[in-house]
């Protein structure tokens, strides 16, 4: 097999790989000035990998970030970022893709093309899993007010499992987080892993641009029956 032929195969693979990473944007369109989008990539029984794209209307730059998140602890184990200037929105730089490949091999992550956002509840054989965001407590110290909320899963309205906490912080009008919403979930039946997607808008102050963003929280459903497709 000639080197020229191998080079052509390599370039073709890179092109196909770039397309496969950006096809399934799970977040809805939003009218905020600054947006962050989520593209799920793959997972295994421990990690969930995804790409975020952040951009601001009228600027012309896109910031791509590839993240590896631990499903049990929700800790970001690894991330790499790259700025892309004046390019087509859904086109990843090839050098960025090559770095992603190396990280995926390190964490033994499998590509998944069917990771789509779905709406709660999750129907199982004999029960239902729902998710909700509940106020936990308010902490005020001086001019700083923190509201902590729990993201919980509920099965049959009896079993409640907290999967994460989100915080709203107000400090002299800065770091205002508001409008938390449950966008839905991403479920993979091979590993029985559930990724809950929470969207929110935030502003630094009343004069700042509104930013549309999200948080993802993972949990394994191994202690439950598998979710019925």
PDB file of C-alpha atoms in Angstrom:
ATOM      1  CA  UNK A   1       0.000   0.000   0.000  1.00  0.00           C
ATOM      2  CA  UNK A   2       1.586   3.275  -1.119  1.00  0.00           C
ATOM      3  CA  UNK A   3       2.286   6.212   1.196  1.00  0.00           C
ATOM      4  CA  UNK A   4       0.222   8.442  -1.072  1.00  0.00           C
ATOM      5  CA  UNK A   5      -2.803   6.175  -0.728  1.00  0.00           C
ATOM      6  CA  UNK A   6      -2.380   6.053   3.068  1.00  0.00           C
ATOM      7  CA  UNK A   7      -2.192   9.845   3.176  1.00  0.00           C
ATOM      8  CA  UNK A   8      -5.453  10.126   1.216  1.00  0.00           C
ATOM      9  CA  UNK A   9      -7.144   7.710   3.641  1.00  0.00           C
ATOM     10  CA  UNK A  10      -5.855   9.721   6.608  1.00  0.00           C
ATOM     11  CA  UNK A  11      -7.165  13.007   5.224  1.00  0.00           C
ATOM     12  CA  UNK A  12     -10.529  11.433   4.398  1.00  0.00           C
ATOM     13  CA  UNK A  13     -10.800  10.025   7.935  1.00  0.00           C
ATOM     14  CA  UNK A  14     -10.087  13.429   9.449  1.00  0.00           C
ATOM     15  CA  UNK A  15     -12.827  14.983   7.315  1.00  0.00           C
ATOM     16  CA  UNK A  16     -15.391  12.379   8.354  1.00  0.00           C
ATOM     17  CA  UNK A  17     -14.320  12.681  11.985  1.00  0.00           C
ATOM     18  CA  UNK A  18     -14.861  16.430  11.969  1.00  0.00           C
ATOM     19  CA  UNK A  19     -18.427  16.004  10.720  1.00  0.00           C
ATOM     20  CA  UNK A  20     -19.275  13.294  13.245  1.00  0.00           C
ATOM     21  CA  UNK A  21     -18.316  15.489  16.202  1.00  0.00           C
ATOM     22  CA  UNK A  22     -20.717  18.337  15.518  1.00  0.00           C
ATOM     23  CA  UNK A  23     -23.904  16.788  14.155  1.00  0.00           C
ATOM     24  CA  UNK A  24     -25.902  16.430  17.370  1.00  0.00           C
ATOM     25  CA  UNK A  25     -26.245  19.798  19.056  1.00  0.00           C
ATOM     26  CA  UNK A  26     -28.517  19.011  22.003  1.00  0.00           C
ATOM     27  CA  UNK A  27     -29.326  22.549  23.136  1.00  0.00           C
ATOM     28  CA  UNK A  28     -32.177  24.609  21.666  1.00  0.00           C
ATOM     29  CA  UNK A  29     -31.598  27.918  19.925  1.00  0.00           C
ATOM     30  CA  UNK A  30     -31.559  30.932  22.222  1.00  0.00           C
ATOM     31  CA  UNK A  31     -31.724  34.680  21.645  1.00  0.00           C
ATOM     32  CA  UNK A  32     -28.944  35.570  24.089  1.00  0.00           C
ATOM     33  CA  UNK A  33     -26.062  37.673  22.782  1.00  0.00           C
ATOM     34  CA  UNK A  34     -23.430  35.205  24.000  1.00  0.00           C
ATOM     35  CA  UNK A  35     -24.250  31.520  23.545  1.00  0.00           C
ATOM     36  CA  UNK A  36     -22.734  28.241  24.617  1.00  0.00           C
ATOM     37  CA  UNK A  37     -23.691  25.075  22.744  1.00  0.00           C
ATOM     38  CA  UNK A  38     -23.295  21.441  23.735  1.00  0.00           C
ATOM     39  CA  UNK A  39     -22.276  18.612  21.400  1.00  0.00           C
ATOM     40  CA  UNK A  40     -22.103  15.149  23.039  1.00  0.00           C
ATOM     41  CA  UNK A  41     -19.248  12.999  21.752  1.00  0.00           C
ATOM     42  CA  UNK A  42     -19.016   9.721  23.655  1.00  0.00           C
ATOM     43  CA  UNK A  43     -18.814   7.929  26.969  1.00  0.00           C
ATOM     44  CA  UNK A  44     -17.929   4.787  28.838  1.00  0.00           C
ATOM     45  CA  UNK A  45     -18.927   3.481  32.265  1.00  0.00           C
ATOM     46  CA  UNK A  46     -16.970   6.259  33.994  1.00  0.00           C
ATOM     47  CA  UNK A  47     -16.664   9.298  31.719  1.00  0.00           C
ATOM     48  CA  UNK A  48     -18.834  11.464  29.466  1.00  0.00           C
ATOM     49  CA  UNK A  49     -17.117  13.492  26.745  1.00  0.00           C
ATOM     50  CA  UNK A  50     -18.585  16.511  24.998  1.00  0.00           C
ATOM     51  CA  UNK A  51     -17.661  19.613  23.065  1.00  0.00           C
ATOM     52  CA  UNK A  52     -18.820  23.125  23.852  1.00  0.00           C
ATOM     53  CA  UNK A  53     -18.867  25.975  21.379  1.00  0.00           C
ATOM     54  CA  UNK A  54     -19.073  29.516  22.759  1.00  0.00           C
ATOM     55  CA  UNK A  55     -19.578  32.508  20.513  1.00  0.00           C
ATOM     56  CA  UNK A  56     -20.777  36.083  20.645  1.00  0.00           C
ATOM     57  CA  UNK A  57     -23.022  37.639  18.014  1.00  0.00           C
ATOM     58  CA  UNK A  58     -21.105  39.919  15.664  1.00  0.00           C
ATOM     59  CA  UNK A  59     -17.626  38.979  16.920  1.00  0.00           C
ATOM     60  CA  UNK A  60     -16.788  36.230  14.436  1.00  0.00           C
ATOM     61  CA  UNK A  61     -14.788  34.020  16.802  1.00  0.00           C
ATOM     62  CA  UNK A  62     -15.781  30.608  18.111  1.00  0.00           C
ATOM     63  CA  UNK A  63     -14.259  29.010  21.181  1.00  0.00           C
ATOM     64  CA  UNK A  64     -14.284  25.205  21.080  1.00  0.00           C
ATOM     65  CA  UNK A  65     -13.694  23.227  24.285  1.00  0.00           C
ATOM     66  CA  UNK A  66     -13.502  19.448  24.577  1.00  0.00           C
ATOM     67  CA  UNK A  67     -14.289  18.138  28.068  1.00  0.00           C
ATOM     68  CA  UNK A  68     -14.052  14.809  29.863  1.00  0.00           C
ATOM     69  CA  UNK A  69     -16.448  14.688  32.822  1.00  0.00           C
ATOM     70  CA  UNK A  70     -16.556  12.013  35.515  1.00  0.00           C
ATOM     71  CA  UNK A  71     -20.120  10.671  35.621  1.00  0.00           C
ATOM     72  CA  UNK A  72     -19.981   9.774  39.312  1.00  0.00           C
ATOM     73  CA  UNK A  73     -18.337  12.911  40.714  1.00  0.00           C
ATOM     74  CA  UNK A  74     -19.229  15.401  37.915  1.00  0.00           C
ATOM     75  CA  UNK A  75     -15.613  16.575  38.036  1.00  0.00           C
ATOM     76  CA  UNK A  76     -14.076  17.803  34.767  1.00  0.00           C
ATOM     77  CA  UNK A  77     -11.099  15.470  34.474  1.00  0.00           C
ATOM     78  CA  UNK A  78      -9.631  16.932  31.286  1.00  0.00           C
ATOM     79  CA  UNK A  79     -10.306  19.757  28.865  1.00  0.00           C
ATOM     80  CA  UNK A  80      -8.655  21.465  25.911  1.00  0.00           C
ATOM     81  CA  UNK A  81      -9.730  24.675  24.172  1.00  0.00           C
ATOM     82  CA  UNK A  82      -9.141  26.374  20.859  1.00  0.00           C
ATOM     83  CA  UNK A  83     -10.237  29.655  19.296  1.00  0.00           C
ATOM     84  CA  UNK A  84     -11.451  29.613  15.711  1.00  0.00           C
ATOM     85  CA  UNK A  85     -11.682  32.950  13.900  1.00  0.00           C
ATOM     86  CA  UNK A  86     -13.945  33.706  10.931  1.00  0.00           C
ATOM     87  CA  UNK A  87     -14.735  30.085  10.154  1.00  0.00           C
ATOM     88  CA  UNK A  88     -17.906  28.169   9.337  1.00  0.00           C
ATOM     89  CA  UNK A  89     -19.809  27.554  12.572  1.00  0.00           C
ATOM     90  CA  UNK A  90     -19.915  23.762  12.563  1.00  0.00           C
ATOM     91  CA  UNK A  91     -16.422  23.026  11.333  1.00  0.00           C
ATOM     92  CA  UNK A  92     -13.815  21.817  13.806  1.00  0.00           C
ATOM     93  CA  UNK A  93     -10.110  22.541  13.229  1.00  0.00           C
ATOM     94  CA  UNK A  94      -8.283  19.339  12.280  1.00  0.00           C
ATOM     95  CA  UNK A  95      -5.490  19.909  14.780  1.00  0.00           C
ATOM     96  CA  UNK A  96      -8.135  20.121  17.508  1.00  0.00           C
ATOM     97  CA  UNK A  97      -9.642  16.814  16.398  1.00  0.00           C
ATOM     98  CA  UNK A  98      -6.269  15.095  16.577  1.00  0.00           C
ATOM     99  CA  UNK A  99      -5.843  16.212  20.190  1.00  0.00           C
ATOM    100  CA  UNK A 100      -9.335  14.909  20.979  1.00  0.00           C
ATOM    101  CA  UNK A 101      -8.464  11.515  19.546  1.00  0.00           C
ATOM    102  CA  UNK A 102      -5.431  11.210  21.804  1.00  0.00           C
ATOM    103  CA  UNK A 103      -7.452  12.101  24.907  1.00  0.00           C
ATOM    104  CA  UNK A 104     -10.213   9.630  23.997  1.00  0.00           C
ATOM    105  CA  UNK A 105      -7.646   6.836  23.764  1.00  0.00           C
ATOM    106  CA  UNK A 106      -6.237   7.794  27.144  1.00  0.00           C
ATOM    107  CA  UNK A 107      -9.673   7.615  28.820  1.00  0.00           C
ATOM    108  CA  UNK A 108     -10.924   4.694  26.664  1.00  0.00           C
ATOM    109  CA  UNK A 109     -14.013   6.585  25.540  1.00  0.00           C
ATOM    110  CA  UNK A 110     -16.252   5.192  22.799  1.00  0.00           C
ATOM    111  CA  UNK A 111     -17.853   7.469  20.221  1.00  0.00           C
ATOM    112  CA  UNK A 112     -21.660   7.523  20.367  1.00  0.00           C
ATOM    113  CA  UNK A 113     -23.698   8.931  17.494  1.00  0.00           C
ATOM    114  CA  UNK A 114     -27.096   8.435  19.151  1.00  0.00           C
ATOM    115  CA  UNK A 115     -26.631  10.686  22.175  1.00  0.00           C
ATOM    116  CA  UNK A 116     -29.694  12.905  21.900  1.00  0.00           C
ATOM    117  CA  UNK A 117     -31.512  15.178  24.295  1.00  0.00           C
ATOM    118  CA  UNK A 118     -34.794  13.717  25.544  1.00  0.00           C
ATOM    119  CA  UNK A 119     -37.504  15.067  27.815  1.00  0.00           C
ATOM    120  CA  UNK A 120     -38.371  13.806  31.282  1.00  0.00           C
ATOM    121  CA  UNK A 121     -39.954  11.619  32.558  1.00  0.00           C
ATOM    122  CA  UNK A 122     -38.036   8.428  31.768  1.00  0.00           C
ATOM    123  CA  UNK A 123     -40.394   5.489  31.448  1.00  0.00           C
ATOM    124  CA  UNK A 124     -39.213   2.174  32.872  1.00  0.00           C
ATOM    125  CA  UNK A 125     -40.881  -1.202  33.119  1.00  0.00           C
ATOM    126  CA  UNK A 126     -42.682  -0.550  36.407  1.00  0.00           C
ATOM    127  CA  UNK A 127     -41.777   2.987  37.349  1.00  0.00           C
ATOM    128  CA  UNK A 128     -40.892   6.476  36.186  1.00  0.00           C
ATOM    129  CA  UNK A 129     -37.791   8.613  36.711  1.00  0.00           C
ATOM    130  CA  UNK A 130     -38.277  12.362  36.848  1.00  0.00           C
ATOM    131  CA  UNK A 131     -35.867  15.170  37.576  1.00  0.00           C
ATOM    132  CA  UNK A 132     -36.337  18.495  39.274  1.00  0.00           C
ATOM    133  CA  UNK A 133     -34.450  21.476  40.683  1.00  0.00           C
ATOM    134  CA  UNK A 134     -35.268  22.238  44.300  1.00  0.00           C
ATOM    135  CA  UNK A 135     -34.194  25.101  46.541  1.00  0.00           C
ATOM    136  CA  UNK A 136     -31.866  23.919  49.259  1.00  0.00           C
ATOM    137  CA  UNK A 137     -30.780  26.923  51.309  1.00  0.00           C
ATOM    138  CA  UNK A 138     -29.881  30.593  51.205  1.00  0.00           C
ATOM    139  CA  UNK A 139     -26.622  31.845  52.700  1.00  0.00           C
ATOM    140  CA  UNK A 140     -26.045  35.559  53.266  1.00  0.00           C
ATOM    141  CA  UNK A 141     -22.714  36.919  54.473  1.00  0.00           C
ATOM    142  CA  UNK A 142     -22.340  40.670  54.261  1.00  0.00           C
ATOM    143  CA  UNK A 143     -23.086  41.690  50.676  1.00  0.00           C
ATOM    144  CA  UNK A 144     -22.823  38.154  49.311  1.00  0.00           C
ATOM    145  CA  UNK A 145     -25.949  36.030  48.923  1.00  0.00           C
ATOM    146  CA  UNK A 146     -25.708  32.415  47.780  1.00  0.00           C
ATOM    147  CA  UNK A 147     -28.721  30.274  46.894  1.00  0.00           C
ATOM    148  CA  UNK A 148     -27.970  26.559  46.620  1.00  0.00           C
ATOM    149  CA  UNK A 149     -30.278  24.316  44.632  1.00  0.00           C
ATOM    150  CA  UNK A 150     -30.346  20.540  44.339  1.00  0.00           C
ATOM    151  CA  UNK A 151     -30.753  18.695  41.070  1.00  0.00           C
ATOM    152  CA  UNK A 152     -32.573  15.491  42.039  1.00  0.00           C
ATOM    153  CA  UNK A 153     -33.912  12.373  40.397  1.00  0.00           C
ATOM    154  CA  UNK A 154     -37.207  10.959  41.624  1.00  0.00           C
ATOM    155  CA  UNK A 155     -38.460   7.441  41.002  1.00  0.00           C
ATOM    156  CA  UNK A 156     -42.123   6.652  41.676  1.00  0.00           C
ATOM    157  CA  UNK A 157     -42.261   9.866  43.774  1.00  0.00           C
ATOM    158  CA  UNK A 158     -40.653   7.814  46.578  1.00  0.00           C
ATOM    159  CA  UNK A 159     -36.947   7.412  45.921  1.00  0.00           C
ATOM    160  CA  UNK A 160     -35.050  10.693  45.649  1.00  0.00           C
ATOM    161  CA  UNK A 161     -31.413  10.830  44.546  1.00  0.00           C
ATOM    162  CA  UNK A 162     -29.486  14.090  44.553  1.00  0.00           C
ATOM    163  CA  UNK A 163     -27.074  14.192  41.629  1.00  0.00           C
ATOM    164  CA  UNK A 164     -25.617  17.689  41.906  1.00  0.00           C
ATOM    165  CA  UNK A 165     -25.936  21.184  43.275  1.00  0.00           C
ATOM    166  CA  UNK A 166     -26.123  24.495  41.434  1.00  0.00           C
ATOM    167  CA  UNK A 167     -25.457  27.886  42.987  1.00  0.00           C
ATOM    168  CA  UNK A 168     -26.795  31.364  42.400  1.00  0.00           C
ATOM    169  CA  UNK A 169     -24.407  34.021  43.698  1.00  0.00           C
ATOM    170  CA  UNK A 170     -25.142  37.716  44.060  1.00  0.00           C
ATOM    171  CA  UNK A 171     -22.224  39.963  45.027  1.00  0.00           C
ATOM    172  CA  UNK A 172     -22.813  43.708  44.544  1.00  0.00           C
ATOM    173  CA  UNK A 173     -24.906  42.823  41.491  1.00  0.00           C
ATOM    174  CA  UNK A 174     -22.209  40.586  39.993  1.00  0.00           C
ATOM    175  CA  UNK A 175     -22.380  36.927  38.992  1.00  0.00           C
ATOM    176  CA  UNK A 176     -26.160  36.857  38.772  1.00  0.00           C
ATOM    177  CA  UNK A 177     -27.352  33.406  37.733  1.00  0.00           C
ATOM    178  CA  UNK A 178     -31.009  33.031  36.941  1.00  0.00           C
ATOM    179  CA  UNK A 179     -33.618  31.110  34.955  1.00  0.00           C
ATOM    180  CA  UNK A 180     -32.443  27.579  35.640  1.00  0.00           C
ATOM    181  CA  UNK A 181     -34.344  25.043  33.528  1.00  0.00           C
ATOM    182  CA  UNK A 182     -34.185  21.311  33.033  1.00  0.00           C
ATOM    183  CA  UNK A 183     -33.455  20.931  29.334  1.00  0.00           C
ATOM    184  CA  UNK A 184     -33.738  17.151  29.570  1.00  0.00           C
ATOM    185  CA  UNK A 185     -31.457  14.143  29.634  1.00  0.00           C
ATOM    186  CA  UNK A 186     -29.053  12.112  27.512  1.00  0.00           C
ATOM    187  CA  UNK A 187     -29.248   8.369  28.105  1.00  0.00           C
ATOM    188  CA  UNK A 188     -26.958   5.572  26.934  1.00  0.00           C
ATOM    189  CA  UNK A 189     -28.348   2.067  27.309  1.00  0.00           C
ATOM    190  CA  UNK A 190     -24.983   0.321  26.822  1.00  0.00           C
ATOM    191  CA  UNK A 191     -23.608   1.694  30.099  1.00  0.00           C
ATOM    192  CA  UNK A 192     -26.966   2.619  31.677  1.00  0.00           C
ATOM    193  CA  UNK A 193     -25.663   6.146  32.256  1.00  0.00           C
ATOM    194  CA  UNK A 194     -27.879   9.205  32.526  1.00  0.00           C
ATOM    195  CA  UNK A 195     -26.682  12.753  31.788  1.00  0.00           C
ATOM    196  CA  UNK A 196     -29.001  15.525  33.017  1.00  0.00           C
ATOM    197  CA  UNK A 197     -28.707  18.841  31.163  1.00  0.00           C
ATOM    198  CA  UNK A 198     -29.601  22.045  33.011  1.00  0.00           C
ATOM    199  CA  UNK A 199     -29.710  25.297  31.038  1.00  0.00           C
ATOM    200  CA  UNK A 200     -29.563  28.794  32.446  1.00  0.00           C
ATOM    201  CA  UNK A 201     -29.085  32.420  31.494  1.00  0.00           C
ATOM    202  CA  UNK A 202     -26.721  34.658  33.407  1.00  0.00           C
ATOM    203  CA  UNK A 203     -25.625  38.282  33.582  1.00  0.00           C
ATOM    204  CA  UNK A 204     -22.789  40.011  35.387  1.00  0.00           C
ATOM    205  CA  UNK A 205     -25.051  43.023  35.955  1.00  0.00           C
ATOM    206  CA  UNK A 206     -28.053  44.732  34.428  1.00  0.00           C
ATOM    207  CA  UNK A 207     -25.964  46.403  31.702  1.00  0.00           C
ATOM    208  CA  UNK A 208     -24.043  43.281  30.625  1.00  0.00           C
ATOM    209  CA  UNK A 209     -24.859  40.989  27.733  1.00  0.00           C
ATOM    210  CA  UNK A 210     -26.965  37.985  28.542  1.00  0.00           C
ATOM    211  CA  UNK A 211     -25.147  34.658  28.367  1.00  0.00           C
ATOM    212  CA  UNK A 212     -26.883  31.376  27.586  1.00  0.00           C
ATOM    213  CA  UNK A 213     -25.081  28.418  29.125  1.00  0.00           C
ATOM    214  CA  UNK A 214     -25.619  24.991  30.674  1.00  0.00           C
ATOM    215  CA  UNK A 215     -24.430  22.475  33.227  1.00  0.00           C
ATOM    216  CA  UNK A 216     -24.340  18.708  32.795  1.00  0.00           C
ATOM    217  CA  UNK A 217     -24.660  16.207  35.640  1.00  0.00           C
ATOM    218  CA  UNK A 218     -24.170  12.470  35.334  1.00  0.00           C
ATOM    219  CA  UNK A 219     -25.358   9.458  37.253  1.00  0.00           C
ATOM    220  CA  UNK A 220     -25.367   5.706  36.717  1.00  0.00           C
ATOM    221  CA  UNK A 221     -28.690   3.854  36.845  1.00  0.00           C
ATOM    222  CA  UNK A 222     -27.165   0.477  37.656  1.00  0.00           C
ATOM    223  CA  UNK A 223     -29.210   0.232  40.851  1.00  0.00           C
ATOM    224  CA  UNK A 224     -32.416   0.602  38.811  1.00  0.00           C
ATOM    225  CA  UNK A 225     -33.948  -1.311  35.969  1.00  0.00           C
ATOM    226  CA  UNK A 226     -32.668  -0.174  32.612  1.00  0.00           C
ATOM    227  CA  UNK A 227     -34.605   2.648  31.042  1.00  0.00           C
ATOM    228  CA  UNK A 228     -37.142   1.482  28.481  1.00  0.00           C
ATOM    229  CA  UNK A 229     -36.478   2.971  25.044  1.00  0.00           C
TER     230      UNK A 229
END
